[in-house]
Short mmCIF file of C-alpha atoms in Angstrom, two decimals:
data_model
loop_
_atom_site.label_atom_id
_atom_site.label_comp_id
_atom_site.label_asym_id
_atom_site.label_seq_id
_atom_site.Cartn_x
_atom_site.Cartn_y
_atom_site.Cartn_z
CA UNK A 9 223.05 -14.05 -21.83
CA UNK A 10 225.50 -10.95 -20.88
CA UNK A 11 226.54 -11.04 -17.57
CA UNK A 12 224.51 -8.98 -14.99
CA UNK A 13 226.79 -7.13 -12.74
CA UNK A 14 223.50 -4.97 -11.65
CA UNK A 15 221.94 -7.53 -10.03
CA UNK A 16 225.37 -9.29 -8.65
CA UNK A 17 225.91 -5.90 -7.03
CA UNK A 18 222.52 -6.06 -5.62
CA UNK A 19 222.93 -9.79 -4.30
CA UNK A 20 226.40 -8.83 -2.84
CA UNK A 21 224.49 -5.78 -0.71
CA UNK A 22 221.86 -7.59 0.43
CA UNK A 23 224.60 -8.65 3.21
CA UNK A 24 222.59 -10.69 5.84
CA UNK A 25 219.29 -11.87 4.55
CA UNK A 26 215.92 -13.28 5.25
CA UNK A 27 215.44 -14.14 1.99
CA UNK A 28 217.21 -16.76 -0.10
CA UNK A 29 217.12 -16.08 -3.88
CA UNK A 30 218.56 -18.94 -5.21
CA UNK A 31 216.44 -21.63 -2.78
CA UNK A 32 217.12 -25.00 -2.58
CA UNK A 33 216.94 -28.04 -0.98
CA UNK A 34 214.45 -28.07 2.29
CA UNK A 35 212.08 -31.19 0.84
CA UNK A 36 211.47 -32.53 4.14
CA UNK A 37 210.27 -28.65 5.44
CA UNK A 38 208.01 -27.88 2.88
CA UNK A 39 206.49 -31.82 3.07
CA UNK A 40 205.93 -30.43 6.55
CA UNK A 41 204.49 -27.68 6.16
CA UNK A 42 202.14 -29.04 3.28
CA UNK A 43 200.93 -31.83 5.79
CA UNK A 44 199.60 -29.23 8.16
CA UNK A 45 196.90 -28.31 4.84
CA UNK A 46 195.68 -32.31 6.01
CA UNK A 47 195.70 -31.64 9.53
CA UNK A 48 192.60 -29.39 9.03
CA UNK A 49 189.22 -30.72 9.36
CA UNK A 50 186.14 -28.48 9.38
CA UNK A 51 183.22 -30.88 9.90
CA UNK A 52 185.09 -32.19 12.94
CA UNK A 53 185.91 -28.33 13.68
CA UNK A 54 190.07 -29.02 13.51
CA UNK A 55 190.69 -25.40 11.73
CA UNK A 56 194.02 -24.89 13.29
CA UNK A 57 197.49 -26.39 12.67
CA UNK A 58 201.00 -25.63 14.53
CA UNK A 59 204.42 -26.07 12.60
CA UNK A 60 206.99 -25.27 14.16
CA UNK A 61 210.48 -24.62 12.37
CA UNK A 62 213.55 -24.88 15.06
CA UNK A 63 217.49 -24.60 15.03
CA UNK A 64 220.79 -22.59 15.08
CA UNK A 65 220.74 -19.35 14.10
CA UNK A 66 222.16 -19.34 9.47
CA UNK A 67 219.69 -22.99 9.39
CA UNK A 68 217.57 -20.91 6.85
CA UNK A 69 214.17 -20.63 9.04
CA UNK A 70 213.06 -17.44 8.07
CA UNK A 71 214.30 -17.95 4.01
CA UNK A 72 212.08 -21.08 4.27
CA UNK A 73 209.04 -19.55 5.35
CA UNK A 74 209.51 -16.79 2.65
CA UNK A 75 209.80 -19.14 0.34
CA UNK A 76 206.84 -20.59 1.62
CA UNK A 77 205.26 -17.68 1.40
CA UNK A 78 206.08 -16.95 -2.63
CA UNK A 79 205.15 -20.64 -3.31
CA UNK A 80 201.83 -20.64 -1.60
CA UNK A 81 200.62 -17.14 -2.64
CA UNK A 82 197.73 -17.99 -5.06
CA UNK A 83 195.95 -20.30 -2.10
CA UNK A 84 197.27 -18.75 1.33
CA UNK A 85 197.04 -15.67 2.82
CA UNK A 86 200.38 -14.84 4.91
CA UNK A 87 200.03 -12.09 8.10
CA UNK A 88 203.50 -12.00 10.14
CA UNK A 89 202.62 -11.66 13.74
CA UNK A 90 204.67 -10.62 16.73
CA UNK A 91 204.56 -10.87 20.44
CA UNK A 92 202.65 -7.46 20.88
CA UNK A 93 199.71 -9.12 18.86
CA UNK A 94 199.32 -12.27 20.92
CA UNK A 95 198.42 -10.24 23.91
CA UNK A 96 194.89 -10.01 23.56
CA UNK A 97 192.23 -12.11 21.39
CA UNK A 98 191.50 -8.63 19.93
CA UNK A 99 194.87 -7.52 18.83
CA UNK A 100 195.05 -10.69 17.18
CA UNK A 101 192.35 -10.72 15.01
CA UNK A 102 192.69 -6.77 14.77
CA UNK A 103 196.17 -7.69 12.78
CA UNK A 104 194.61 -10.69 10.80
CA UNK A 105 191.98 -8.26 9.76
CA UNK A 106 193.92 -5.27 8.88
CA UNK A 107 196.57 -7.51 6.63
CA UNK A 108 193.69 -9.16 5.14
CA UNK A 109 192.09 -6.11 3.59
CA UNK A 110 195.76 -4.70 2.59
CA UNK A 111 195.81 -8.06 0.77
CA UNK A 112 192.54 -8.14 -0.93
CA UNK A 113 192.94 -4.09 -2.00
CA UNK A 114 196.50 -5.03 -3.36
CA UNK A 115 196.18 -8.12 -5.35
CA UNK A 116 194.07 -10.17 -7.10
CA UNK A 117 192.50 -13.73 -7.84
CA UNK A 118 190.87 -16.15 -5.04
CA UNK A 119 193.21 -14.89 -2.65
CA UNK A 120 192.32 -11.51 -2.57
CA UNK A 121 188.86 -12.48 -2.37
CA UNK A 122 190.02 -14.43 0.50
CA UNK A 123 191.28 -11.97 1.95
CA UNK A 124 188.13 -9.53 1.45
CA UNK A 125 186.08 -12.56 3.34
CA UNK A 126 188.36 -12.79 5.95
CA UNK A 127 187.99 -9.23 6.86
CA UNK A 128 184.44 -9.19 6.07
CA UNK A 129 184.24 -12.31 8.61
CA UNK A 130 187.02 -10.64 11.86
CA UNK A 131 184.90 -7.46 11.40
CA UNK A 132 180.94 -9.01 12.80
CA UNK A 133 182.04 -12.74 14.03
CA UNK A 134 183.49 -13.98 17.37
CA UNK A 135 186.54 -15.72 16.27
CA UNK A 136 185.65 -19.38 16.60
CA UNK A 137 182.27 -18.80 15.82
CA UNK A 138 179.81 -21.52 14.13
CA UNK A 139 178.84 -18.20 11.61
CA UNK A 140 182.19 -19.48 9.78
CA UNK A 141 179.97 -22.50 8.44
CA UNK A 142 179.19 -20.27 6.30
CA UNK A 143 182.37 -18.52 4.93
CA UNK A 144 184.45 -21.22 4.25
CA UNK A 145 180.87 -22.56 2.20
CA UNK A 146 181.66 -19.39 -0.32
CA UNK A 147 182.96 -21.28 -3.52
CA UNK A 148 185.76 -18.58 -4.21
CA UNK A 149 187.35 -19.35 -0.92
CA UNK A 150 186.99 -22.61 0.20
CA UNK A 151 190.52 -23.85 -0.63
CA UNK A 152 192.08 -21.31 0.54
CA UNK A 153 193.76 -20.89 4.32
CA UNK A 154 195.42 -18.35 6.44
CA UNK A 155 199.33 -18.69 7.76
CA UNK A 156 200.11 -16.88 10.24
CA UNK A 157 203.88 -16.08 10.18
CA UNK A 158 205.64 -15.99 14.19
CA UNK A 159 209.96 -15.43 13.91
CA UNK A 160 211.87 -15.38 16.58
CA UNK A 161 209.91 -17.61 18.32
CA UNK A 162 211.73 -18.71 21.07
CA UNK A 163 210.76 -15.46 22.53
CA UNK A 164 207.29 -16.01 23.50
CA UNK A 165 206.26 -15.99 27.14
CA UNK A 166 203.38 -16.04 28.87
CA UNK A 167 202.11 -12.14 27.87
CA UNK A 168 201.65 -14.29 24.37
CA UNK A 169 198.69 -16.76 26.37
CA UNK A 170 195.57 -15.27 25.24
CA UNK A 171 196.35 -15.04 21.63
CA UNK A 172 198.16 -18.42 21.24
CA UNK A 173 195.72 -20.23 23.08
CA UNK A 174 192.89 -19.06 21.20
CA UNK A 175 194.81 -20.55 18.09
CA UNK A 176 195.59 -23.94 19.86
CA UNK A 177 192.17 -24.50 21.48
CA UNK A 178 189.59 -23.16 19.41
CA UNK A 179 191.11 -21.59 16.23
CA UNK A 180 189.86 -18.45 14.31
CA UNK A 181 187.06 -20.73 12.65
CA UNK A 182 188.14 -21.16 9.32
CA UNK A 183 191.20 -23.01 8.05
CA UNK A 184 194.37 -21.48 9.51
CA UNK A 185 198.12 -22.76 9.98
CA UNK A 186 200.31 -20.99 12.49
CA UNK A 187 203.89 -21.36 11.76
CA UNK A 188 206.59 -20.16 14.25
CA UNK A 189 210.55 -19.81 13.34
CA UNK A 190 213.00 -19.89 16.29
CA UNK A 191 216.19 -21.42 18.21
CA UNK A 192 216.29 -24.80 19.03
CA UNK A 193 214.46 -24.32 22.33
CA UNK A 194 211.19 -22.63 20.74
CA UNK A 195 209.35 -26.06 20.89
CA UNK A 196 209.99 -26.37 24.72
CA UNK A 197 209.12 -22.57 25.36
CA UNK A 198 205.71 -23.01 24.03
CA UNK A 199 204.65 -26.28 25.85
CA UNK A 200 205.86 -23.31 28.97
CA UNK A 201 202.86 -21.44 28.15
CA UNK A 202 199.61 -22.45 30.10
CA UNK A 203 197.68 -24.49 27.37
CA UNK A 204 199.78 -25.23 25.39
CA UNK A 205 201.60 -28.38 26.80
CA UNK A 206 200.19 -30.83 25.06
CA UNK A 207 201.61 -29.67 21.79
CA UNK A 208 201.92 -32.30 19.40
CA UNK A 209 205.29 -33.80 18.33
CA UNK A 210 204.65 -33.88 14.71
CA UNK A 211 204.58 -30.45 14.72
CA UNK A 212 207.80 -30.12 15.33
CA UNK A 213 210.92 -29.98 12.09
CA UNK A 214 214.52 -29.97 13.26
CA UNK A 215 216.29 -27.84 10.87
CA UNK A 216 220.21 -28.17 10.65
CA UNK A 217 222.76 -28.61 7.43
CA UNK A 218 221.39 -28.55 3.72
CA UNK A 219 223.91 -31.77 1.70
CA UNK A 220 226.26 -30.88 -0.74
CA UNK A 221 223.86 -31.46 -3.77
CA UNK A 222 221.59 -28.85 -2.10
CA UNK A 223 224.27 -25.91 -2.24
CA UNK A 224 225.45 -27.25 -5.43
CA UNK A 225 221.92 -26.51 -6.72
CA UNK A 226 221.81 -22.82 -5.14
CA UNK A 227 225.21 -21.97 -6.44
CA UNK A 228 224.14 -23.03 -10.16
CA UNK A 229 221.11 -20.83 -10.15
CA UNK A 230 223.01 -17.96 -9.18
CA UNK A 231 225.25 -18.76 -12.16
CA UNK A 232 222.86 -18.98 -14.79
CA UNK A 233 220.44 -16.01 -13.16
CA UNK A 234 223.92 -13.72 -13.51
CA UNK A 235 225.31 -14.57 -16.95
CA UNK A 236 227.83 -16.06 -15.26
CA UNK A 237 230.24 -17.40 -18.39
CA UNK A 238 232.19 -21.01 -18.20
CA UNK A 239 232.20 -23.89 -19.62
CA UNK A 240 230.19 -27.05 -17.62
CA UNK A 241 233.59 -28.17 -16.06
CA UNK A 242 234.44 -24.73 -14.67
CA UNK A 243 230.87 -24.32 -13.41
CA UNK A 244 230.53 -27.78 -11.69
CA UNK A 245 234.24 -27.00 -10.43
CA UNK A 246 232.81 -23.35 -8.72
CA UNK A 247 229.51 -25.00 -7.51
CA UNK A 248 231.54 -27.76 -5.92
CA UNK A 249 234.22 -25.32 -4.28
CA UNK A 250 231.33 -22.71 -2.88
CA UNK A 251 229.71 -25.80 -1.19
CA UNK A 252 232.44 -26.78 0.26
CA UNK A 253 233.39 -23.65 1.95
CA UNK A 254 229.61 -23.11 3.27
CA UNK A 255 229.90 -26.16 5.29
CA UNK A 256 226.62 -27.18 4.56
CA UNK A 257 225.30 -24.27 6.55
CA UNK A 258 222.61 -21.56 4.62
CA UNK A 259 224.36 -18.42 6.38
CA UNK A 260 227.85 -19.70 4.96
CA UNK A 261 226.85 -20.74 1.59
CA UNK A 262 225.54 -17.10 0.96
CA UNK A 263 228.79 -15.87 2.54
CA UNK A 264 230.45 -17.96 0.14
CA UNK A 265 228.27 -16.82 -2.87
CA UNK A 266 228.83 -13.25 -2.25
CA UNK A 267 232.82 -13.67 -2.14
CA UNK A 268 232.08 -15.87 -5.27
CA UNK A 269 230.11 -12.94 -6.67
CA UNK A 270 232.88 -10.27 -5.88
CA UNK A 271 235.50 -11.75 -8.01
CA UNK A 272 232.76 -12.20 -10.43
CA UNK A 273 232.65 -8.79 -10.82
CA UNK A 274 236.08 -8.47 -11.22
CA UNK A 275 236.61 -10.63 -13.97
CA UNK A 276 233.51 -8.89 -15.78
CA UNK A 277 231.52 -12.67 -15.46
CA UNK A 278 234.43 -15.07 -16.61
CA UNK A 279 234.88 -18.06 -14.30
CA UNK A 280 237.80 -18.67 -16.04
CA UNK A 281 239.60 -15.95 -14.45
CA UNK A 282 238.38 -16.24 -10.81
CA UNK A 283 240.93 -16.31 -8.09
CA UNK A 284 239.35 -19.10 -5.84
CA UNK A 285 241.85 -18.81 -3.16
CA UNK A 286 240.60 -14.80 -2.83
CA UNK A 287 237.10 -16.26 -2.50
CA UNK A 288 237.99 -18.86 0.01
CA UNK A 289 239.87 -15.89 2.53
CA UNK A 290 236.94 -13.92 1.85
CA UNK A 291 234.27 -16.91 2.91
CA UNK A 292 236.67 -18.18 5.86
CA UNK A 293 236.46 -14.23 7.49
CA UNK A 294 232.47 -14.06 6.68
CA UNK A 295 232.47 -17.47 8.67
CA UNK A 296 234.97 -16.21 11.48
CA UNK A 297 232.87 -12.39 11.71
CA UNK A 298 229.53 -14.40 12.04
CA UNK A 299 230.46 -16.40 15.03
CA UNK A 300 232.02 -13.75 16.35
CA UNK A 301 229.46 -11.49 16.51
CA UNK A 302 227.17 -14.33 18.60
CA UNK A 303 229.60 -14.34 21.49
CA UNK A 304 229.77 -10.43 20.73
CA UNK A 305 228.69 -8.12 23.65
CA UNK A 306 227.69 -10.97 26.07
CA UNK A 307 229.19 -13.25 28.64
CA UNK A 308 229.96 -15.26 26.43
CA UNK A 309 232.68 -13.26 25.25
CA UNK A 310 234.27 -12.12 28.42
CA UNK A 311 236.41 -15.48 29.15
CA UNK A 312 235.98 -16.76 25.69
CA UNK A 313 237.88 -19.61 26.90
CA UNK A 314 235.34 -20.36 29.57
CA UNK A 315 232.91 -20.37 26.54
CA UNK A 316 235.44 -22.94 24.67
CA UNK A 317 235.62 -25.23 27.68
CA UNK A 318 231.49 -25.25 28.37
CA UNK A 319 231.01 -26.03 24.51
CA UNK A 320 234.06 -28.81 24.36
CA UNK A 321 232.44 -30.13 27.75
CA UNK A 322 228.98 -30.66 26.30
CA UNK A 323 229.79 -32.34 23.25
CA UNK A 324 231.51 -35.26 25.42
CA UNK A 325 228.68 -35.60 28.69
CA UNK A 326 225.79 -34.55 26.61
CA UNK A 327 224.00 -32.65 28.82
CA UNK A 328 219.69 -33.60 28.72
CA UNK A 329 218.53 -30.46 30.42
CA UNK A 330 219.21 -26.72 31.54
CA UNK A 331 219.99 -27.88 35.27
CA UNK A 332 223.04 -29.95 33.26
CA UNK A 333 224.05 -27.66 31.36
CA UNK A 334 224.16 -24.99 34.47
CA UNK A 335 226.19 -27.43 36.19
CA UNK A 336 228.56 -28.10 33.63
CA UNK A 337 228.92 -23.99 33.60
CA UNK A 338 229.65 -24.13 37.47
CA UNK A 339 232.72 -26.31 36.94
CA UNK A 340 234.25 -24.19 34.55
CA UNK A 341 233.17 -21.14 36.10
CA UNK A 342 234.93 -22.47 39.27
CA UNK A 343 238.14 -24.48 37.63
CA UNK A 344 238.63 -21.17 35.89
CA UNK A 345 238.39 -19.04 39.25
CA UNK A 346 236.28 -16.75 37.78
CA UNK A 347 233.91 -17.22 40.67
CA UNK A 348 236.70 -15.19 42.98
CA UNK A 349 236.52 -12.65 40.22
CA UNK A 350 234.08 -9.45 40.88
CA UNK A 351 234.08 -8.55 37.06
CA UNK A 352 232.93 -11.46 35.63
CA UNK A 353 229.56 -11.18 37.88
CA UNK A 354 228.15 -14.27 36.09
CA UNK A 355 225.71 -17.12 37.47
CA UNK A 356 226.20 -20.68 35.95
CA UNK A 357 222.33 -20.10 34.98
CA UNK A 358 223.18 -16.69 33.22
CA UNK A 359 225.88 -18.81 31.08
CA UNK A 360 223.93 -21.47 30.39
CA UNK A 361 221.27 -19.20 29.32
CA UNK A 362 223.47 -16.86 27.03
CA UNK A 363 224.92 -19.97 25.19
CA UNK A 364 221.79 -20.80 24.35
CA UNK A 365 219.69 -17.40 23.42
CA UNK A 366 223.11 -16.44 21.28
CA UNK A 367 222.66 -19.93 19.46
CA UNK A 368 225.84 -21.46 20.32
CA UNK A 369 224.61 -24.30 22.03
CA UNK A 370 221.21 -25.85 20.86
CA UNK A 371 219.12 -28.53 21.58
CA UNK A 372 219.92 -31.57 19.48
CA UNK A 373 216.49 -33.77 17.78
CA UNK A 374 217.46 -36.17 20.29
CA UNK A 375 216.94 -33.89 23.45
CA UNK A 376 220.78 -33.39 24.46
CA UNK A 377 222.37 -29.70 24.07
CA UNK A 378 224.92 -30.09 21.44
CA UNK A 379 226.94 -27.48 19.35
CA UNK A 380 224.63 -25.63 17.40
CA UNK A 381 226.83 -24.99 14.10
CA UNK A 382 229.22 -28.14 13.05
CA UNK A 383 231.78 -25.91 12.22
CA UNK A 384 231.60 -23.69 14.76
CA UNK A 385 233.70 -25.75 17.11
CA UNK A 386 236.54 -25.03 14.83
CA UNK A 387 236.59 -21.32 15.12
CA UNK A 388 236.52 -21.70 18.99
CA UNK A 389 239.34 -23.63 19.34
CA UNK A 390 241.31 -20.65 17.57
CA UNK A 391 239.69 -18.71 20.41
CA UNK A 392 242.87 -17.14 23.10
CA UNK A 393 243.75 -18.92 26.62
CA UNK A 394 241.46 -17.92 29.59
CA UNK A 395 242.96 -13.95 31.15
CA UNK A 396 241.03 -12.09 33.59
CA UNK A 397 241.39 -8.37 33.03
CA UNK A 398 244.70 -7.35 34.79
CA UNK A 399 246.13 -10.60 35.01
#
């Protein structure tokens, strides 16, 4: 096979994605969200399942789910919601129905049939309805479900009651998994909303690193989907090197396939002749422009140093809860003097808060905030000494 420089031009502009073309890895994820098909129980009327994906911003949530979504497509019907359509029981359905007959006029098979039911069904029935006996009893949809698709998760609030209770207490009536994508705190701002606090545990996946075999695996699909030309030694050599730069991390390890790809195309394909130590700048200043851009244009970035301190602080006391983590911002804010400091204008709260929206800080599986990206805390300890403006 030639190489493709087309399509290595294409995977190089496709800069920061929500896809993952060359997926790998994620076995526990997809286990989980396959278990939520078992959760559901009709005779006993258990038609809706939560899964919720959670961690630092690069973890791959959203390149999971559309993964998910390709791999599932003959037997699930996927409609992305967002907070505007949790706001009423009628916008919700009114957005289930609307992608379900897109679906069903677009496609084929039992899941556009599926989809024709399920608009069929939103359009007469009350959502929860016993008249869903007799939907899910039509033979060319019974195994199929709905997913409904939330990103961004953590930002849900209380505007998002009516629709997410109506999933959590009584379901749509026919088999349906809701799956949300979000920070590390997503979990803990749903059991917020009123009736949803007794969300179960097991719906709940961690998501952090993928190991070293995982971005080996990526990294070799890429080669053979390109053309990529090499003998095995030189193409276990690049896997190997590509993984190591990503750190384990999905955001790095396409960083580091892109600068892979880039000498690629200068070398017309030929492994042979690929300057590794150009790909390795090139991955390191992806890396150092991602993290970057989280403490860009927030607190967080006007004392970086204060931001340095807070992190290095809660990786040694561990801090279980927001009122710790506040109060581990108060000492720096005040060892630092930038309490004295009208510019800064910044509550321990409003730092605690910003290191966790921007994903620096996350919460760890075992209920501590921790640093969100392993290899973050490198890059911050390049960061500059604290200076106040006009010091």
């Amino acid at each position: 096979m030639a190489f493709d420089s087309d399509q290595t031009r294409k995977f190089i502009d496709l800069g920061d994605r929500d896809i993952a073309p060359f997926f790998a890895g994620r076995a526990d994820e997809i286990r989980h969200f396959e278990s939520s098909f078992n959760t559901l129980d009709w005779e006993n009327k258990r038609t809706a399942a939560f899964r919720i994906f959670q961690g630092a911003p690069g973890c791959g949530k959203t390149s999971l789910v559309e993964h998910l979504r390709q791999r599932y497509s003959d037997e699930t019907l996927f409609v992305d919601i967002r907070r505007g359509h949790l706001v009423s029981e009628e916008t919700l359905v009114d957005q289930i129905r609307r992608t379900a007959v897109s679906v069903a006029s677009a496609t084929g098979g039992t899941i556009a049939a599926f989809g024709q039911a399920v608009g069929a069904y939103l359009r007469v029935a009350k959502p929860g309805g016993d008249e869903a006996r007799n939907f899910v009893a039509d033979q060319a949809t019974k195994n199929a479900k709905l997913v409904l698709f939330f990103d961004e998760a953590q930002l849900v609030g209380e505007d998002q009651q009516p629709g997410l209770g109506l999933l959590h207490m009584s379901g749509l009536g026919f088999p349906t998994v809701v799956v949300f994508a979000g920070l590390s705190h997503t979990s803990g701002r749903l059991r917020s909303i009123g009736g949803l606090e007794r969300l179960p545990d097991n719906a709940i996946i961690n998501m952090g690193a993928m190991d070293e075999g995982e971005c080996v695996e990526s990294t070799a699909q890429l080669l053979d989907a390109y053309g990529v030309s090499g003998d095995d030694a030189e193409k276990a050599s690049a896997c190997a090197t590509v993984a190591r730069l990503s750190r384990g991390w999905p955001q790095h390890l396409h960083g580091a396939q892109r600068a892979l790809c880039r000498e690629l195309l200068r070398t017309d394909g030929g492994l042979a002749g690929v300057d590794f130590d150009a790909v390795r700048l090139d991955s390191d200043q992806a890396r150092r422009a991602y993290y970057g851009a989280r403490l860009a244009d927030t607190v967080l970035d006007k004392v970086p140093a204060a931001t340095v301190q807070v992190v290095s602080g809660a990786r040694a006391t561990r801090p279980r809860g927001m009122y710790d983590l506040e109060g581990l911002c108060e000492e720096v804010i005040l060892r630092l003097g930038l309490d004295r400091d009208r510019w800064f204008r910044t509550s321990p709260a409003e730092f605690a808060n910003a290191l966790v929206e921007r994903g620096v800080l996350a919460i760890s599986p075992d209920g501590w905030y921790d640093i969100a990206i392993p290899s973050m805390s490198e890059w911050l300890e390049t960061l500059p000494p604290a200076k106040c403006p006009g010091s």
